[in-house]
Amino acid sequence: MISKLPKYLAIFSLLWVLIISCSPQHQQSTFANAGPVAQQQSNLYYLMFWIAALIFVLVQGALIFALLNFRRRERPIPGSDFTVPDIPPKQVHGNTKLEIIWTIIPALILIVIAIPTVRTIYQTYQPPEDSDPLEIVAMGHQWWWEFRYPDEGIVTANELFVPTDRPVRITLQSQDVIHSFWVPQVAGKKDTVPGNTNVMWLQVDEPGNYSGQCAEFCGVAHARMRFRVIAEEEADFNTWMEAMKTPPKMDTSEGYGLFLAHCSMCHSIDSYNENSYEKELVIQDERWDDWYFNQEESVRVSAPNLTHLGIRTMIAAGQKDLTKENLITWIKDPSEFKRGTRMQSVASVYKGGPAKLEDYEIEAIADYLLAQIPDGWGVVKSAGEAVEEEEMLVWNSAKEHGEYLFVNQGCAGCHSLNENEVIVGPSMYGLVDRSGDKVSGLSAEEYIYQSIVYPNEYIVDGYPANVMPQIFINLSEEELQVLVSYLITIK
Ligand code: CUA
């Protein structure tokens, strides 16, 4: 008995693991249904489970009955000590009636399962007619999720905001390989397939956070390709949507410049601007093509939109909570949280290793990103918090102001002031002499101004479009004038 103890313990532990893995308390449990689609899928599961359980009991019961009743027995010969073996039972073969019965019964069971299955497939494909679904495009990327709101012109990543009690139609796409969209408590799974569009819908009953997970092996960081569905009451959802269209407070901190210089080629932060939606779609494809067709040399690749990152709850596609400490670790060395990120292998600031930045610079970028909060956001929610006094900057001359903007707005990260030196974009040396005759009818000042505000309007020969961030339109008119006046003095 003692010697069998380890065996029993092992079996018991295994059963225990199996049982607790079904706990509805787990955030990715398919038993804690939070919406009608998950409920329908669950119903189907329970129907099949109980039919299978019934068949199991009947078949095992018949087996046990036969084992006990028809087991081989020795019969005593009356009046002697001898026994004789049981006479073998009558052998039957090819009982037509029985064979018909056990063919029909499974066929009936399959029909009972097939009808609700096919119905559920159709019901979970499109939202109910006469409903007014929110349209979302979910795009799988290695290894993060892009969420687009085409009707609202919003692009975000890894956190899908939805209103409660309203169907959400999700168009599933992929830019690279097959992924699978799965929010266990709400709906799923359905694959995102490159070059093909799938559709599904979901609806969340109660406000809250619902954990999502890529459910198709898609490469090294597949298990870390998570996301979160954040369901809010309609009014709160609308507040979020409006907030996403509101610019943050203009930030001219050092972190802004560093972000523009090192991060902005891949990460957009301006979903609040007019037409930024169409632009983001084009740029995201260009970033991808850039990398895909020249993986050796490309310094950009498709990447999550970071607009208003400060109001998100997680970073690194759901790996960690969004805290300053985590954000710094993430920027410093992404492989701490997630091995295999394209960010680390592609961006020049990493090229496969930790960021080539000083600690204070990384902190400045983190501060800048955490400050990406829509203007006015959280005023009601955190009314008790002290508002930091804004530092007033004073300039001794327009040139000093221009110089400050040039550095702190990030221009200096890509444009050198030295003759013929190329960092990313053209040098600013002698700009005024080259600008006057670029476009007929435009003075040098006008040409420079246009090029800052609309970077793709006039592209200098030999430089690609869409590399310069299209966000300087948010500078004030005065700042733009100061910057132009400064730039024409560089020679
Ligand atoms: Cu994407 Cu697994």
XYZ file of C-alpha atoms and ligand atoms in Angstrom:
493
model
C 0.000 0.000 0.000
C 2.781 2.409 1.045
C 4.658 1.724 -2.175
C 1.630 2.803 -4.206
C 1.344 6.175 -2.468
C 3.533 8.142 -4.927
C 1.470 6.761 -7.806
C -1.806 7.855 -6.199
C -0.339 11.259 -5.399
C 0.750 11.714 -9.004
C -2.682 10.767 -10.340
C -4.388 13.023 -7.824
C -2.154 16.009 -8.691
C -2.820 15.512 -12.379
C -6.566 15.437 -11.817
C -6.299 18.519 -9.631
C -4.451 20.429 -12.361
C -7.119 19.390 -14.868
C -9.918 20.470 -12.576
C -8.526 23.887 -11.638
C -7.684 24.653 -15.261
C -11.440 24.721 -15.873
C -12.057 27.345 -13.203
C -14.329 30.133 -14.464
C -12.389 32.544 -12.249
C -9.452 32.511 -14.642
C -9.325 35.602 -16.860
C -9.058 33.468 -19.976
C -11.688 30.940 -19.010
C -14.225 30.093 -21.677
C -16.737 29.231 -18.947
C -17.164 32.791 -17.663
C -19.225 34.079 -20.566
C -19.478 37.836 -20.791
C -21.555 38.243 -23.926
C -24.075 36.617 -26.251
C -21.526 35.228 -28.717
C -19.503 33.505 -26.007
C -22.776 32.310 -24.511
C -23.843 30.703 -27.799
C -20.470 29.048 -28.188
C -20.687 27.837 -24.616
C -24.186 26.447 -25.132
C -22.912 24.449 -28.051
C -20.057 23.168 -25.950
C -22.384 22.088 -23.126
C -24.760 20.356 -25.543
C -21.887 18.305 -26.955
C -20.406 17.719 -23.531
C -23.619 16.276 -22.087
C -24.331 14.148 -25.154
C -20.777 12.799 -24.965
C -21.141 12.250 -21.213
C -24.366 10.298 -21.737
C -22.776 8.140 -24.446
C -19.787 7.556 -22.192
C -21.976 6.375 -19.315
C -24.110 4.126 -21.563
C -21.161 2.547 -23.357
C -19.104 2.077 -20.209
C -22.196 0.780 -18.372
C -22.871 -1.808 -21.090
C -19.216 -2.805 -21.007
C -19.178 -3.279 -17.244
C -22.494 -5.173 -17.366
C -21.093 -7.535 -19.977
C -17.835 -8.015 -18.089
C -19.624 -8.973 -14.910
C -22.445 -11.067 -16.322
C -20.761 -12.952 -19.085
C -17.411 -13.565 -17.489
C -16.020 -17.068 -17.731
C -17.183 -19.269 -14.851
C -16.277 -22.776 -13.709
C -19.325 -24.931 -13.056
C -19.149 -27.626 -10.352
C -20.121 -31.151 -11.387
C -22.852 -32.084 -8.956
C -21.771 -34.764 -6.481
C -18.060 -34.441 -7.209
C -15.118 -32.124 -6.438
C -14.547 -31.444 -10.122
C -15.563 -28.398 -12.092
C -16.028 -27.936 -15.820
C -15.489 -24.741 -17.816
C -18.532 -22.742 -18.756
C -20.000 -23.554 -22.139
C -19.200 -20.671 -24.530
C -22.246 -18.468 -25.080
C -24.057 -18.647 -28.367
C -22.019 -16.790 -30.991
C -23.939 -14.223 -33.001
C -22.788 -12.480 -36.110
C -24.522 -10.145 -38.495
C -27.689 -9.312 -36.634
C -29.319 -7.011 -39.149
C -31.704 -5.447 -36.673
C -28.915 -4.544 -34.232
C -26.682 -3.180 -36.962
C -29.423 -0.943 -38.285
C -30.081 0.353 -34.761
C -26.467 1.204 -34.012
C -26.072 2.937 -37.346
C -29.181 5.025 -36.952
C -28.491 6.123 -33.374
C -25.089 7.785 -34.123
C -26.575 9.376 -37.242
C -29.347 10.871 -35.118
C -26.802 12.106 -32.563
C -24.779 13.778 -35.333
C -27.897 15.486 -36.655
C -28.756 16.712 -33.156
C -25.257 18.220 -32.899
C -25.056 19.503 -36.483
C -28.201 21.638 -36.462
C -27.229 23.939 -33.571
C -23.585 23.923 -34.736
C -24.391 25.222 -38.202
C -26.855 27.713 -36.735
C -24.229 29.010 -34.282
C -21.644 29.343 -37.051
C -23.998 31.664 -38.919
C -25.106 33.519 -35.803
C -21.554 34.240 -34.695
C -20.502 35.339 -38.167
C -22.533 38.505 -38.572
C -24.198 40.640 -35.895
C -27.977 40.386 -35.755
C -29.778 42.184 -38.547
C -31.442 45.457 -37.489
C -28.630 46.058 -34.978
C -26.256 48.993 -35.346
C -22.814 47.429 -34.952
C -19.610 49.317 -34.233
C -17.132 48.591 -37.022
C -13.615 47.543 -36.079
C -10.714 46.274 -38.145
C -8.412 44.005 -36.156
C -5.078 43.547 -37.856
C -2.652 40.914 -36.658
C 1.041 41.777 -36.716
C 4.031 39.850 -35.454
C 3.506 40.294 -32.453
C 0.879 42.816 -31.554
C -2.633 43.862 -32.544
C -3.669 46.926 -34.477
C -7.249 48.108 -33.944
C -8.828 50.508 -36.408
C -12.130 52.315 -36.066
C -12.799 53.200 -39.722
C -15.976 55.191 -39.041
C -14.270 57.255 -36.358
C -10.846 57.562 -38.002
C -9.072 56.193 -34.938
C -6.131 53.798 -34.881
C -4.884 52.219 -31.694
C -3.062 49.091 -30.598
C -3.417 46.181 -28.217
C -6.342 47.686 -26.308
C -9.712 47.431 -27.967
C -12.272 49.824 -26.519
C -15.883 48.796 -27.114
C -19.242 49.947 -25.780
C -21.285 47.471 -23.731
C -24.601 46.122 -25.022
C -23.811 46.976 -28.626
C -22.678 44.495 -31.257
C -19.158 45.043 -32.569
C -18.389 43.759 -36.048
C -14.742 42.807 -36.364
C -13.073 42.561 -39.737
C -10.022 40.371 -39.309
C -6.897 40.914 -41.353
C -3.210 40.186 -41.113
C -0.172 41.904 -42.527
C 2.277 39.038 -42.129
C 1.277 35.516 -41.075
C -1.815 33.774 -39.738
C -2.879 34.885 -36.263
C -6.090 34.153 -34.423
C -8.309 36.629 -32.606
C -9.578 35.220 -29.347
C -11.175 36.815 -26.298
C -12.122 33.689 -24.357
C -14.791 35.308 -22.201
C -16.355 37.224 -25.065
C -15.857 35.529 -28.427
C -13.543 33.627 -30.671
C -11.502 32.203 -32.130
C -11.190 33.323 -35.698
C -8.042 33.489 -37.797
C -6.563 36.595 -39.346
C -5.171 35.479 -42.676
C -2.878 37.571 -44.896
C -4.621 38.424 -48.136
C -7.998 37.257 -46.880
C -10.641 38.964 -44.779
C -12.619 37.174 -42.084
C -15.538 38.585 -40.160
C -16.855 37.929 -36.687
C -18.734 39.879 -34.078
C -18.841 40.169 -30.354
C -20.789 41.940 -27.699
C -19.916 42.567 -24.076
C -22.635 42.702 -21.421
C -20.760 44.199 -18.477
C -18.123 46.940 -18.352
C -14.676 45.603 -17.575
C -11.404 44.311 -18.973
C -11.371 41.075 -20.919
C -8.158 39.326 -21.711
C -7.424 38.397 -25.326
C -4.785 36.208 -26.855
C -3.456 35.297 -30.269
C -4.512 31.686 -30.669
C -2.545 30.597 -33.712
C 1.165 29.917 -33.572
C 2.723 32.850 -35.399
C 6.389 32.893 -34.477
C 8.751 33.412 -31.600
C 6.603 35.819 -29.563
C 3.255 34.143 -30.280
C 2.516 33.433 -26.623
C 3.225 37.065 -25.833
C 0.846 38.429 -28.444
C -1.898 39.369 -26.063
C -4.418 42.176 -25.992
C -7.250 43.483 -23.902
C -10.858 44.313 -24.648
C -11.967 47.230 -22.531
C -15.739 47.478 -22.406
C -17.347 50.657 -21.188
C -20.880 51.958 -20.929
C -21.861 53.860 -24.038
C -21.309 57.304 -22.469
C -17.812 56.400 -21.211
C -16.990 54.813 -24.542
C -18.012 57.981 -26.348
C -15.822 59.986 -23.982
C -12.891 57.781 -24.925
C -13.648 58.148 -28.618
C -13.788 61.929 -28.361
C -10.600 61.902 -26.294
C -8.839 59.955 -29.034
C -9.672 62.828 -31.391
C -8.357 65.447 -28.976
C -4.673 66.391 -29.181
C -2.546 66.088 -26.048
C -1.108 69.190 -24.439
C 1.718 70.262 -26.750
C 4.914 68.932 -25.287
C 8.285 70.391 -26.125
C 10.229 68.449 -23.529
C 13.489 66.784 -24.363
C 11.657 63.465 -24.523
C 9.606 64.731 -27.442
C 12.698 65.453 -29.479
C 14.220 62.092 -28.626
C 10.969 60.333 -29.515
C 10.812 62.066 -32.871
C 14.431 61.294 -33.612
C 14.449 57.623 -32.603
C 10.894 56.293 -32.540
C 8.622 58.316 -34.800
C 9.625 56.639 -38.055
C 7.685 53.554 -36.947
C 5.306 54.778 -34.259
C 2.597 57.319 -35.081
C 1.315 59.383 -32.194
C -1.154 61.640 -33.949
C -4.371 59.741 -34.525
C -6.220 62.838 -33.329
C -5.352 64.823 -36.461
C -7.656 65.187 -39.446
C -6.921 62.612 -42.131
C -4.431 60.843 -39.899
C -6.409 57.641 -40.320
C -5.905 57.371 -44.078
C -2.306 58.433 -43.643
C -1.615 55.800 -40.996
C -2.960 53.040 -43.235
C -0.659 54.095 -46.063
C 2.374 54.564 -43.828
C 1.863 51.279 -42.022
C 1.963 49.464 -45.373
C 5.023 51.409 -46.441
C 6.827 50.572 -43.217
C 6.030 46.934 -43.762
C 7.145 46.946 -47.414
C 10.322 48.738 -46.405
C 11.218 45.980 -44.004
C 9.811 43.083 -45.970
C 11.693 43.835 -49.181
C 14.956 44.794 -47.525
C 15.307 43.215 -44.136
C 19.054 43.828 -44.022
C 18.963 47.575 -44.402
C 15.502 48.757 -43.440
C 15.348 50.877 -40.321
C 11.566 50.838 -40.084
C 8.829 48.264 -39.847
C 5.116 48.376 -39.063
C 4.580 49.242 -35.409
C 1.842 50.038 -32.912
C 0.238 53.457 -33.035
C 1.070 55.151 -29.737
C -1.518 57.924 -29.770
C -2.424 58.771 -26.168
C -0.328 55.944 -24.793
C -0.652 57.579 -21.371
C -4.244 56.387 -20.994
C -3.490 52.764 -21.818
C -3.263 50.098 -19.159
C -0.592 47.819 -20.592
C 2.563 47.807 -22.678
C 4.360 45.282 -24.873
C 1.130 43.753 -26.230
C -0.249 42.915 -22.828
C 2.938 41.716 -21.167
C 3.136 44.307 -18.418
C 1.074 46.986 -16.744
C 1.793 50.475 -17.970
C 3.993 51.994 -15.271
C 6.931 54.302 -15.689
C 9.306 51.640 -14.414
C 8.030 49.026 -16.870
C 8.035 51.504 -19.729
C 11.668 52.397 -19.061
C 12.660 48.716 -18.969
C 10.731 48.123 -22.171
C 12.350 51.021 -24.041
C 15.777 50.152 -22.689
C 15.753 46.473 -23.624
C 12.533 45.059 -25.099
C 13.761 41.482 -24.757
C 13.404 41.816 -20.980
C 9.662 41.463 -21.500
C 9.364 39.945 -24.928
C 11.973 38.226 -27.037
C 11.971 38.677 -30.771
C 10.411 42.133 -31.158
C 10.928 43.790 -34.519
C 11.466 47.024 -32.625
C 14.703 45.681 -31.224
C 15.925 43.992 -34.373
C 15.083 46.792 -36.826
C 15.261 50.266 -35.237
C 18.686 51.904 -35.541
C 18.588 52.862 -31.900
C 18.725 49.147 -31.000
C 19.912 47.004 -33.912
C 19.588 43.844 -31.890
C 20.858 45.067 -28.523
C 19.757 47.357 -25.714
C 18.910 50.958 -26.667
C 21.935 53.084 -27.466
C 20.681 55.876 -25.237
C 21.635 57.265 -21.843
C 19.404 56.383 -18.908
C 18.205 59.981 -18.585
C 17.264 59.991 -22.275
C 15.244 56.808 -21.902
C 13.499 58.280 -18.908
C 12.754 61.423 -20.892
C 11.135 59.358 -23.672
C 9.108 57.436 -21.079
C 7.970 60.699 -19.495
C 7.001 62.051 -22.875
C 4.991 58.942 -23.742
C 3.243 58.886 -20.377
C 2.305 62.519 -20.992
C 0.466 61.475 -24.172
C -2.936 62.035 -22.686
C -5.755 63.887 -24.398
C -6.001 67.464 -23.239
C -8.550 67.587 -20.440
C -8.529 63.819 -19.919
C -8.924 62.671 -16.359
C -9.693 66.177 -15.097
C -12.883 64.875 -13.559
C -11.492 61.487 -12.657
C -8.508 62.809 -10.698
C -9.802 66.176 -9.591
C -7.931 65.952 -6.304
C -4.522 65.811 -7.920
C -2.372 68.900 -7.858
C -1.798 70.442 -11.244
C 1.877 70.940 -11.963
C 2.815 74.539 -12.559
C 3.908 75.056 -16.114
C 7.363 76.437 -16.500
C 7.415 79.617 -18.526
C 10.288 79.745 -20.959
C 11.708 83.114 -21.931
C 13.790 83.719 -25.056
C 16.431 86.366 -25.368
C 16.185 86.311 -29.134
C 14.128 84.758 -31.895
C 17.225 82.799 -32.906
C 17.473 81.250 -29.442
C 13.797 80.305 -29.594
C 14.270 78.807 -33.057
C 17.286 76.834 -31.926
C 15.295 75.507 -28.963
C 12.433 74.395 -31.190
C 14.819 72.808 -33.683
C 16.353 70.642 -30.971
C 13.346 70.028 -28.755
C 10.881 69.344 -31.522
C 13.197 66.634 -32.742
C 14.286 68.220 -36.048
C 17.897 67.844 -34.913
C 17.481 64.093 -34.622
C 17.207 63.768 -38.410
C 18.570 67.013 -39.897
C 22.173 68.110 -39.469
C 23.228 71.752 -39.502
C 26.556 70.839 -41.112
C 27.131 71.058 -44.828
C 26.305 67.826 -46.685
C 25.883 65.781 -43.523
C 22.911 63.407 -43.732
C 21.482 61.896 -40.548
C 18.132 60.775 -41.896
C 16.843 63.759 -43.829
C 18.745 66.411 -45.797
C 21.104 68.819 -44.016
C 19.702 72.245 -43.189
C 22.923 73.977 -44.214
C 22.316 76.560 -46.887
C 18.629 75.699 -46.939
C 17.532 79.170 -47.921
C 19.668 79.136 -51.071
C 18.169 75.846 -52.220
C 14.592 76.645 -51.351
C 13.825 79.809 -53.304
C 13.522 78.204 -56.723
C 12.152 74.817 -55.684
C 8.533 75.578 -56.432
C 7.616 78.455 -58.670
C 5.513 81.009 -56.903
C 6.781 80.045 -53.448
C 9.410 82.065 -51.633
C 12.099 80.211 -49.675
C 10.237 80.931 -46.436
C 6.950 79.674 -47.843
C 8.585 76.550 -49.210
C 10.224 75.739 -45.860
C 6.997 76.446 -44.001
C 5.012 74.125 -46.294
C 7.640 71.410 -45.970
C 7.398 71.465 -42.180
C 3.630 71.413 -42.056
C 3.072 69.028 -44.975
C 6.225 66.899 -45.207
C 5.040 64.898 -48.204
C 4.126 67.897 -50.318
C 7.616 68.382 -51.748
C 10.077 65.538 -51.365
C 13.756 66.287 -51.963
C 15.204 63.990 -54.652
C 16.756 60.871 -53.211
C 14.761 60.917 -49.964
C 11.726 58.722 -49.315
C 8.279 60.104 -48.503
C 6.497 59.476 -45.233
C 9.631 59.310 -43.132
C 9.283 62.751 -41.605
C 6.581 62.826 -38.932
C 3.515 64.718 -40.076
C 2.823 66.314 -36.747
C 4.421 69.741 -36.905
C 1.139 71.142 -38.107
C 0.330 71.168 -34.388
C 2.957 73.791 -33.616
C 1.514 77.212 -33.048
C 1.672 79.698 -35.893
C 4.217 81.709 -33.916
C 6.441 78.681 -33.362
C 6.299 77.791 -37.043
C 7.327 81.323 -37.991
C 10.168 81.265 -35.462
C 11.374 77.925 -36.782
C 11.317 79.087 -40.407
C 13.138 82.316 -39.529
C 15.768 80.257 -37.721
C 16.209 77.754 -40.549
C 16.886 80.396 -43.176
C 19.850 81.627 -41.127
C 21.689 78.287 -41.281
C 24.596 78.735 -43.680
Cu -0.051 35.991 -33.539
Cu 0.159 33.886 -32.476
